[in-house]
Amino acid sequence: MKLPSDREHRFALLAPAILALGFLERIAILAVRGVSHAQGEAANVAVSVARDGTIADVFARGSGLTAHLNPLLPWLAGGIYTLFGVQSAASEWILALISISIVLGAGAIFYQAAAVAGVPRAPRLGALAVFALLPVTPELETTAFRVWEGGVASLLGAILLLLSLRADRDRALGYRGMLPIAVTAALIFFINPALGLAAYAVIGLLLLRTVSPRRWIGHVALLAVALAVVLTPWTIRNYEVFHRILPLRGNFGLELAIGNHPAALSGNDREVFVERLRTVHPLESQAAFDRMQAMGGEIPYANAMGAEAKAWIHDHPADFVRLCAKHLVQYYFPPRWQWNIYNSHVGKDVIVRQALLWSVAALGLIGALAALFAWRERLLYLATFALVPVLPYIITQPVPRYRYIVLLPLLFLAANTVYGLYRRVRPAALATA
């Protein structure tokens, strides 16, 4: 057996050291800023779970049972609140430690997946260092993801990517190997449908590359069964509560209305967005909340808002196309106002973080498109995770929490792109030296 050299051993320790430093850095950020609790609909549901065990009161106490969001993270947070106190310092520290561990765990597994995809160690370590030590959205990783699903979705996505890449590498995908992939994909789709689309696109690529067409039916059947098993309990619960088949969420109409309306193409983007929220979102204004209650609750209200938005889209197709293009750009290149939606002040740290995120997005998209058009073997899996999740958000208004799921694939693709350019330029530089 060949023993690793001292150099190899030192390299093997670099990734854990980077992740440990990233963990400590996020703890320090929390300690300096103070451990406040998460905000928004998911936080309200977590409190409801702790108070009376119900997935309810998403907009305010008294708004009733909800299917507005995925219940997993609010349910887990509610369990912590039950044990250690609702939004107490102990509960929030525990949830913060869990959230940070999930986020960095996603980075660690993505680091392994990128290795199987063929990304050399140097760019992988560089990408991991940027991810762990230069967080562009620490407020998401330390606070929001205590109750929102972005961190868990990224972790499950990294797991699915690693499983799929290993199956591709080994060129052997039997039903036993497909089972954990199918279950992971179903969980991703349930937790975050946008990343779920990417997960099933990855599996489709895997089937094309490793499984003969005559065996596709069996694998697709296994995928369908796994998805049905994961979605059925929530679907049954929603049917019993709302008398509608809701396998995922009931908020699509509201999200469509927030992103598509006459004012969306005019004026100051931040002011228009905030005003739209205060007009139609029940969490943002008492008037919208009262309208929702008068219409019979969140599902009839979301459906009505969606019907209104669809009517506007039907009557203004050119404006809708322009909005889709605008949302596409904002998803990968977020404007500065999105870092602090309710405050027009932009600090210097936001300017730096925006520059970093835009650079990663540009280089990552170059890498993803190059992998796609050149059909670069296993890098196609990373490209799929970088490109597919944007599709649902083109027709809604993207915000930072929605785009977190593409951060890791873009980052590792960006690092690989830079490294590839360096390898091309270096021989020429040496030749002219």
Coordinates of C-alpha atoms in Angstrom, one line a residue:
M1 CA 0.0 0.0 0.0
K2 CA 1.4 3.4 -1.0
L3 CA 1.6 5.8 1.9
P4 CA 0.7 9.5 1.2
S5 CA 3.6 11.9 1.1
D6 CA 4.0 14.7 3.6
R7 CA 3.0 17.1 0.8
E8 CA -0.2 15.1 0.0
H9 CA -1.0 15.0 3.7
R10 CA -0.7 18.8 4.1
F11 CA -3.0 19.3 1.1
A12 CA -5.5 16.9 2.6
L13 CA -5.6 19.0 5.7
L14 CA -6.2 22.2 3.9
A15 CA -9.9 21.7 3.1
P16 CA -10.9 20.9 6.7
A17 CA -8.8 23.8 8.0
I18 CA -10.5 26.2 5.6
L19 CA -13.9 24.9 6.7
A20 CA -13.0 25.2 10.4
L21 CA -11.9 28.8 9.9
G22 CA -15.1 29.5 8.0
F23 CA -17.1 28.1 10.9
L24 CA -15.2 30.3 13.4
E25 CA -15.6 33.4 11.2
R26 CA -19.4 33.0 11.1
I27 CA -19.5 32.5 14.8
A28 CA -17.5 35.7 15.2
I29 CA -19.9 37.6 12.9
L30 CA -22.8 36.5 15.0
A31 CA -21.1 37.5 18.2
V32 CA -20.3 40.9 16.9
R33 CA -23.7 41.6 15.3
G34 CA -25.8 39.9 18.0
V35 CA -27.9 36.7 17.7
S36 CA -31.3 38.1 16.6
H37 CA -33.9 35.7 15.3
A38 CA -34.9 35.2 11.7
Q39 CA -37.7 37.2 10.1
G40 CA -40.5 36.5 7.7
E41 CA -43.2 33.9 7.1
A42 CA -41.0 30.9 8.0
A43 CA -40.1 32.4 11.4
N44 CA -43.8 33.0 12.1
V45 CA -44.6 29.3 11.3
A46 CA -41.7 28.2 13.6
V47 CA -43.3 30.1 16.5
S48 CA -46.7 28.5 15.6
V49 CA -45.2 25.1 15.8
A50 CA -43.7 25.8 19.2
R51 CA -46.9 27.4 20.5
D52 CA -49.5 24.8 19.5
G53 CA -47.9 22.3 17.1
T54 CA -49.4 23.7 13.9
I55 CA -48.0 24.7 10.5
A56 CA -49.9 28.0 10.7
D57 CA -50.0 31.7 11.1
V58 CA -47.6 32.4 8.3
F59 CA -48.6 36.1 8.0
A60 CA -49.6 36.8 11.5
R61 CA -51.2 35.1 14.5
G62 CA -54.7 34.2 13.4
S63 CA -54.0 33.8 9.7
G64 CA -54.6 30.1 10.1
L65 CA -53.1 26.8 8.7
T66 CA -50.8 27.4 5.8
A67 CA -49.4 25.8 2.7
H68 CA -47.5 29.0 1.8
L69 CA -44.0 27.5 2.3
N70 CA -42.2 24.2 2.8
P71 CA -42.8 23.1 6.4
L72 CA -39.5 21.2 7.1
L73 CA -37.2 24.0 8.5
P74 CA -40.0 25.9 10.4
W75 CA -41.0 22.5 12.0
L76 CA -37.4 21.8 13.0
A77 CA -37.0 25.3 14.4
G78 CA -40.3 25.0 16.2
G79 CA -39.0 21.9 17.9
I80 CA -35.9 23.7 19.1
Y81 CA -38.2 26.6 20.4
T82 CA -40.3 24.1 22.2
L83 CA -37.3 22.7 24.1
F84 CA -35.3 25.9 24.7
G85 CA -37.7 28.8 24.4
V86 CA -39.3 30.7 21.6
Q87 CA -36.7 32.9 20.0
S88 CA -34.6 32.7 23.2
A89 CA -30.8 33.3 23.0
A90 CA -30.2 29.5 23.6
S91 CA -32.6 28.5 20.8
E92 CA -31.2 31.0 18.3
W93 CA -27.6 30.0 19.1
I94 CA -28.5 26.3 18.6
L95 CA -30.3 27.1 15.3
A96 CA -27.4 29.3 14.1
L97 CA -24.9 26.5 14.8
I98 CA -27.1 24.1 12.9
S99 CA -27.5 26.5 10.0
I100 CA -23.8 27.3 9.7
S101 CA -22.9 23.6 9.9
I102 CA -25.4 22.8 7.1
V103 CA -24.0 25.5 4.9
L104 CA -20.3 24.5 5.4
G105 CA -21.3 20.9 5.0
A106 CA -22.7 21.7 1.6
G107 CA -19.4 23.4 0.7
A108 CA -17.4 20.3 1.9
I109 CA -19.5 17.9 -0.1
F110 CA -19.5 20.1 -3.2
Y111 CA -15.7 20.2 -2.9
Q112 CA -15.7 16.4 -3.2
A113 CA -18.2 16.4 -6.0
A114 CA -16.1 18.9 -8.0
A115 CA -13.1 16.5 -7.7
V116 CA -15.1 13.7 -9.3
A117 CA -16.2 16.2 -12.0
G118 CA -12.6 16.7 -12.9
V119 CA -11.9 20.1 -11.3
P120 CA -8.2 20.2 -10.2
R121 CA -7.3 20.5 -6.5
A122 CA -5.9 24.1 -6.8
P123 CA -9.1 25.7 -8.1
R124 CA -11.2 23.5 -5.8
L125 CA -9.3 24.8 -2.7
G126 CA -9.5 28.3 -4.0
A127 CA -13.3 28.0 -4.5
L128 CA -13.7 26.5 -1.0
A129 CA -11.6 29.3 0.5
V130 CA -13.7 32.0 -1.1
F131 CA -16.9 30.3 0.0
A132 CA -15.8 29.7 3.6
L133 CA -13.8 32.8 4.3
L134 CA -15.4 35.5 2.1
P135 CA -19.1 35.0 2.6
V136 CA -21.2 37.3 0.4
T137 CA -24.4 36.8 2.3
P138 CA -23.5 35.9 5.9
E139 CA -26.9 37.1 7.1
L140 CA -28.5 34.2 5.1
E141 CA -26.1 31.6 6.4
T142 CA -26.1 32.5 10.0
T143 CA -29.7 33.8 10.5
A144 CA -32.2 33.3 7.7
F145 CA -31.4 29.6 7.0
R146 CA -32.4 28.8 10.6
V147 CA -35.9 28.7 9.3
W148 CA -35.6 29.0 5.5
E149 CA -34.6 26.1 3.3
G150 CA -31.7 27.5 1.2
G151 CA -28.9 25.9 3.3
V152 CA -30.6 22.4 3.5
A153 CA -31.4 22.6 -0.2
S154 CA -27.8 23.3 -1.1
L155 CA -26.6 20.5 1.2
L156 CA -29.0 18.0 -0.4
G157 CA -28.0 19.3 -3.9
A158 CA -24.3 18.7 -3.2
I159 CA -25.1 15.2 -2.0
L160 CA -27.1 14.4 -5.1
L161 CA -24.4 15.8 -7.3
L162 CA -21.7 13.7 -5.6
L163 CA -23.8 10.5 -5.9
S164 CA -24.5 11.2 -9.5
L165 CA -21.0 12.0 -10.4
R166 CA -19.7 8.8 -8.7
A167 CA -22.3 6.8 -10.6
D168 CA -21.1 8.5 -13.9
R169 CA -17.5 7.8 -13.1
D170 CA -18.1 4.1 -12.3
R171 CA -20.4 3.7 -15.3
A172 CA -22.6 1.5 -13.3
L173 CA -26.1 2.6 -12.2
G174 CA -28.3 -0.2 -11.1
Y175 CA -31.6 0.2 -9.2
R176 CA -29.8 -0.1 -5.9
G177 CA -27.5 2.8 -6.8
M178 CA -30.5 4.8 -8.2
L179 CA -32.5 4.5 -4.9
P180 CA -30.5 7.0 -2.8
I181 CA -30.3 9.4 -5.8
A182 CA -34.1 9.1 -6.3
V183 CA -34.9 9.8 -2.6
T184 CA -32.5 12.7 -2.5
A185 CA -33.9 14.3 -5.6
A186 CA -37.4 13.9 -4.3
L187 CA -36.5 15.6 -1.0
I188 CA -34.8 18.4 -3.0
F189 CA -37.9 18.9 -5.1
F190 CA -40.1 19.0 -2.1
I191 CA -37.9 21.5 -0.2
N192 CA -36.9 23.7 -3.1
P193 CA -38.6 23.0 -6.4
A194 CA -36.2 25.2 -8.4
L195 CA -33.2 23.2 -7.3
G196 CA -35.4 20.1 -7.7
L197 CA -35.7 20.8 -11.4
A198 CA -31.9 20.9 -11.6
A199 CA -31.7 17.6 -9.7
Y200 CA -34.0 15.8 -12.1
A201 CA -32.1 17.4 -15.0
V202 CA -28.9 16.0 -13.5
I203 CA -30.5 12.5 -13.2
G204 CA -31.7 12.8 -16.8
L205 CA -28.1 13.5 -17.9
L206 CA -26.9 10.6 -15.8
L207 CA -29.3 8.2 -17.4
L208 CA -28.3 9.4 -20.9
R209 CA -24.7 8.8 -20.2
T210 CA -24.8 5.5 -18.2
V211 CA -28.0 3.6 -18.8
S212 CA -29.2 1.9 -21.9
P213 CA -32.6 3.1 -23.2
R214 CA -34.3 -0.2 -22.5
R215 CA -33.7 0.2 -18.8
W216 CA -34.9 3.8 -18.5
I217 CA -38.5 2.8 -17.7
G218 CA -37.4 1.0 -14.6
H219 CA -35.3 3.9 -13.4
V220 CA -38.0 6.5 -14.2
A221 CA -40.5 4.4 -12.3
L222 CA -38.2 4.3 -9.3
L223 CA -37.9 8.1 -9.4
A224 CA -41.7 8.5 -9.6
V225 CA -42.3 6.2 -6.7
A226 CA -39.7 8.0 -4.5
L227 CA -41.2 11.4 -5.4
A228 CA -44.8 10.1 -4.6
V229 CA -43.7 8.8 -1.3
V230 CA -42.0 12.1 -0.3
L231 CA -44.9 14.3 -1.5
T232 CA -47.9 12.2 -0.4
P233 CA -48.0 13.1 3.4
W234 CA -47.9 16.9 2.7
T235 CA -50.4 16.6 -0.2
I236 CA -52.8 14.6 2.0
R237 CA -52.5 17.2 4.8
N238 CA -53.1 20.1 2.4
Y239 CA -56.1 18.4 0.9
E240 CA -57.7 17.8 4.3
V241 CA -57.1 21.4 5.3
F242 CA -57.7 23.3 2.0
H243 CA -59.7 20.7 -0.1
R244 CA -57.2 21.2 -2.9
I245 CA -54.4 19.1 -4.3
L246 CA -51.2 21.0 -3.2
P247 CA -48.2 18.8 -3.4
L248 CA -45.7 21.7 -2.9
R249 CA -46.9 25.2 -1.9
G250 CA -49.9 27.4 -2.5
N251 CA -48.1 30.8 -2.9
F252 CA -47.2 30.7 -6.7
G253 CA -50.0 33.2 -7.6
L254 CA -48.8 35.7 -5.0
E255 CA -45.1 35.4 -6.2
L256 CA -46.3 35.9 -9.8
A257 CA -48.2 39.0 -8.8
I258 CA -45.2 40.5 -6.9
G259 CA -43.0 40.2 -10.0
N260 CA -45.4 41.1 -12.8
H261 CA -47.4 44.3 -12.7
P262 CA -47.5 47.6 -14.7
A263 CA -45.0 49.5 -12.4
A264 CA -42.4 46.8 -12.5
L265 CA -40.7 48.3 -15.6
S266 CA -40.7 51.9 -14.4
G267 CA -39.2 54.0 -11.7
N268 CA -36.7 53.0 -8.9
D269 CA -36.5 49.2 -8.6
R270 CA -36.2 49.2 -4.8
E271 CA -39.1 51.7 -4.3
V272 CA -41.3 49.9 -6.8
F273 CA -40.6 46.5 -5.2
V274 CA -41.2 47.7 -1.6
E275 CA -44.5 49.4 -2.7
R276 CA -45.6 46.3 -4.5
L277 CA -45.0 44.2 -1.4
R278 CA -47.0 46.7 0.7
T279 CA -49.8 46.6 -1.8
V280 CA -50.3 42.8 -2.2
H281 CA -48.3 40.9 0.4
P282 CA -50.3 40.1 3.6
L283 CA -47.2 40.1 5.7
E284 CA -46.2 43.6 4.6
S285 CA -49.5 45.5 5.2
Q286 CA -52.6 45.3 7.2
A287 CA -54.7 46.2 4.1
A288 CA -53.4 43.2 2.2
F289 CA -53.9 41.0 5.2
D290 CA -57.5 42.1 5.6
R291 CA -58.2 41.5 1.9
M292 CA -56.8 38.0 2.2
Q293 CA -59.0 37.2 5.2
A294 CA -62.0 38.7 3.5
M295 CA -61.4 36.5 0.4
G296 CA -61.3 33.3 2.5
G297 CA -57.6 32.9 3.3
E298 CA -54.2 32.5 1.7
I299 CA -55.1 30.1 -1.1
P300 CA -58.1 32.0 -2.6
Y301 CA -56.1 35.2 -2.2
A302 CA -52.9 33.8 -3.9
N303 CA -55.1 32.4 -6.7
A304 CA -56.8 35.7 -7.2
M305 CA -53.5 37.6 -7.3
G306 CA -52.1 35.0 -9.7
A307 CA -55.2 35.4 -12.0
E308 CA -54.7 39.2 -12.0
A309 CA -51.0 38.8 -12.9
K310 CA -51.8 36.3 -15.7
A311 CA -54.4 38.7 -17.2
W312 CA -51.8 41.5 -17.2
I313 CA -49.2 39.1 -18.8
H314 CA -51.7 38.1 -21.4
D315 CA -52.5 41.7 -22.3
H316 CA -48.8 42.8 -22.2
P317 CA -46.7 40.0 -23.6
A318 CA -43.8 42.3 -24.7
D319 CA -43.6 43.8 -21.2
F320 CA -43.6 40.3 -19.7
V321 CA -40.7 39.3 -21.9
R322 CA -38.8 42.4 -20.9
L323 CA -39.4 41.6 -17.2
C324 CA -38.3 38.0 -17.7
A325 CA -35.0 39.2 -19.2
K326 CA -34.6 41.7 -16.3
H327 CA -35.3 38.9 -13.7
L328 CA -32.8 36.7 -15.5
V329 CA -30.0 39.3 -15.2
Q330 CA -30.9 40.1 -11.6
Y331 CA -30.8 36.5 -10.6
Y332 CA -27.1 36.2 -11.4
F333 CA -26.2 39.9 -11.1
P334 CA -28.2 41.3 -8.2
P335 CA -28.4 45.1 -7.9
R336 CA -27.1 46.7 -4.8
W337 CA -30.6 47.6 -3.4
Q338 CA -31.3 43.9 -2.9
W339 CA -28.8 43.7 -0.1
N340 CA -30.9 46.1 2.0
I341 CA -34.4 46.2 0.4
Y342 CA -36.0 48.4 3.0
N343 CA -33.1 51.0 3.2
S344 CA -31.7 53.0 0.4
H345 CA -28.3 53.3 2.1
V346 CA -25.6 51.1 0.6
G347 CA -22.5 50.5 2.7
K348 CA -19.0 49.9 1.4
D349 CA -19.2 46.3 2.4
V350 CA -22.2 45.8 0.0
I351 CA -20.2 47.3 -2.9
V352 CA -17.4 44.8 -2.2
R353 CA -19.7 41.8 -1.8
Q354 CA -21.6 42.8 -5.0
A355 CA -18.3 43.0 -6.9
L356 CA -17.3 39.5 -5.6
L357 CA -20.7 38.0 -6.4
W358 CA -20.8 39.5 -9.9
S359 CA -17.3 38.3 -10.7
V360 CA -18.1 34.8 -9.5
A361 CA -21.4 34.8 -11.5
A362 CA -19.7 36.0 -14.7
L363 CA -16.8 33.5 -14.6
G364 CA -19.1 30.7 -13.4
L365 CA -21.5 31.3 -16.3
I366 CA -18.6 31.3 -18.7
G367 CA -17.6 28.0 -17.3
A368 CA -21.1 26.6 -17.3
L369 CA -21.8 27.6 -20.9
A370 CA -18.4 26.3 -22.1
A371 CA -19.1 23.0 -20.4
L372 CA -22.5 22.9 -22.1
F373 CA -21.5 23.8 -25.6
A374 CA -18.2 21.8 -25.6
W375 CA -20.0 18.9 -23.9
R376 CA -17.3 18.7 -21.3
E377 CA -18.0 15.3 -19.7
R378 CA -18.7 15.6 -16.0
L379 CA -18.5 19.4 -15.8
L380 CA -22.0 19.2 -17.4
Y381 CA -23.4 18.2 -14.0
L382 CA -22.1 21.4 -12.3
A383 CA -23.3 23.5 -15.3
T384 CA -26.8 22.0 -14.9
F385 CA -26.9 23.0 -11.2
A386 CA -25.8 26.5 -12.2
L387 CA -28.2 27.1 -15.0
V388 CA -31.5 25.2 -14.4
P389 CA -32.6 26.7 -11.1
V390 CA -33.1 30.2 -12.6
L391 CA -36.0 29.0 -14.7
P392 CA -38.8 29.4 -12.2
Y393 CA -37.4 32.7 -11.0
I394 CA -37.4 34.3 -14.5
I395 CA -41.2 34.8 -14.1
T396 CA -41.0 36.1 -10.5
Q397 CA -38.9 38.7 -8.7
P398 CA -35.6 37.1 -7.5
V399 CA -34.1 38.1 -4.2
P400 CA -30.9 37.0 -2.5
R401 CA -32.4 34.1 -0.7
Y402 CA -33.6 32.5 -4.0
R403 CA -30.2 32.7 -5.7
Y404 CA -28.1 31.1 -2.9
I405 CA -28.7 27.6 -4.4
V406 CA -26.5 28.4 -7.4
L407 CA -23.7 30.0 -5.4
L408 CA -21.6 26.8 -5.0
P409 CA -21.8 25.5 -8.6
L410 CA -21.0 29.0 -10.0
L411 CA -18.1 29.4 -7.6
F412 CA -16.4 26.1 -8.4
L413 CA -17.0 26.6 -12.2
A414 CA -15.6 30.1 -11.8
A415 CA -12.5 28.8 -10.1
N416 CA -12.0 26.2 -12.7
T417 CA -12.4 28.8 -15.5
V418 CA -9.7 31.0 -13.9
Y419 CA -7.4 28.1 -13.5
G420 CA -7.9 27.0 -17.1
L421 CA -7.1 30.5 -18.3
Y422 CA -4.0 30.6 -16.1
R423 CA -2.8 27.2 -17.5
R424 CA -3.2 28.5 -21.0
V425 CA -1.5 31.8 -20.4
R426 CA 1.4 30.5 -18.2
P427 CA 3.3 28.6 -21.0
A428 CA 3.1 31.7 -23.2
A429 CA 4.4 33.9 -20.4
L430 CA 7.3 31.5 -19.7
A431 CA 8.2 31.3 -23.4
T432 CA 8.5 35.1 -23.6
A433 CA 10.4 35.5 -20.3

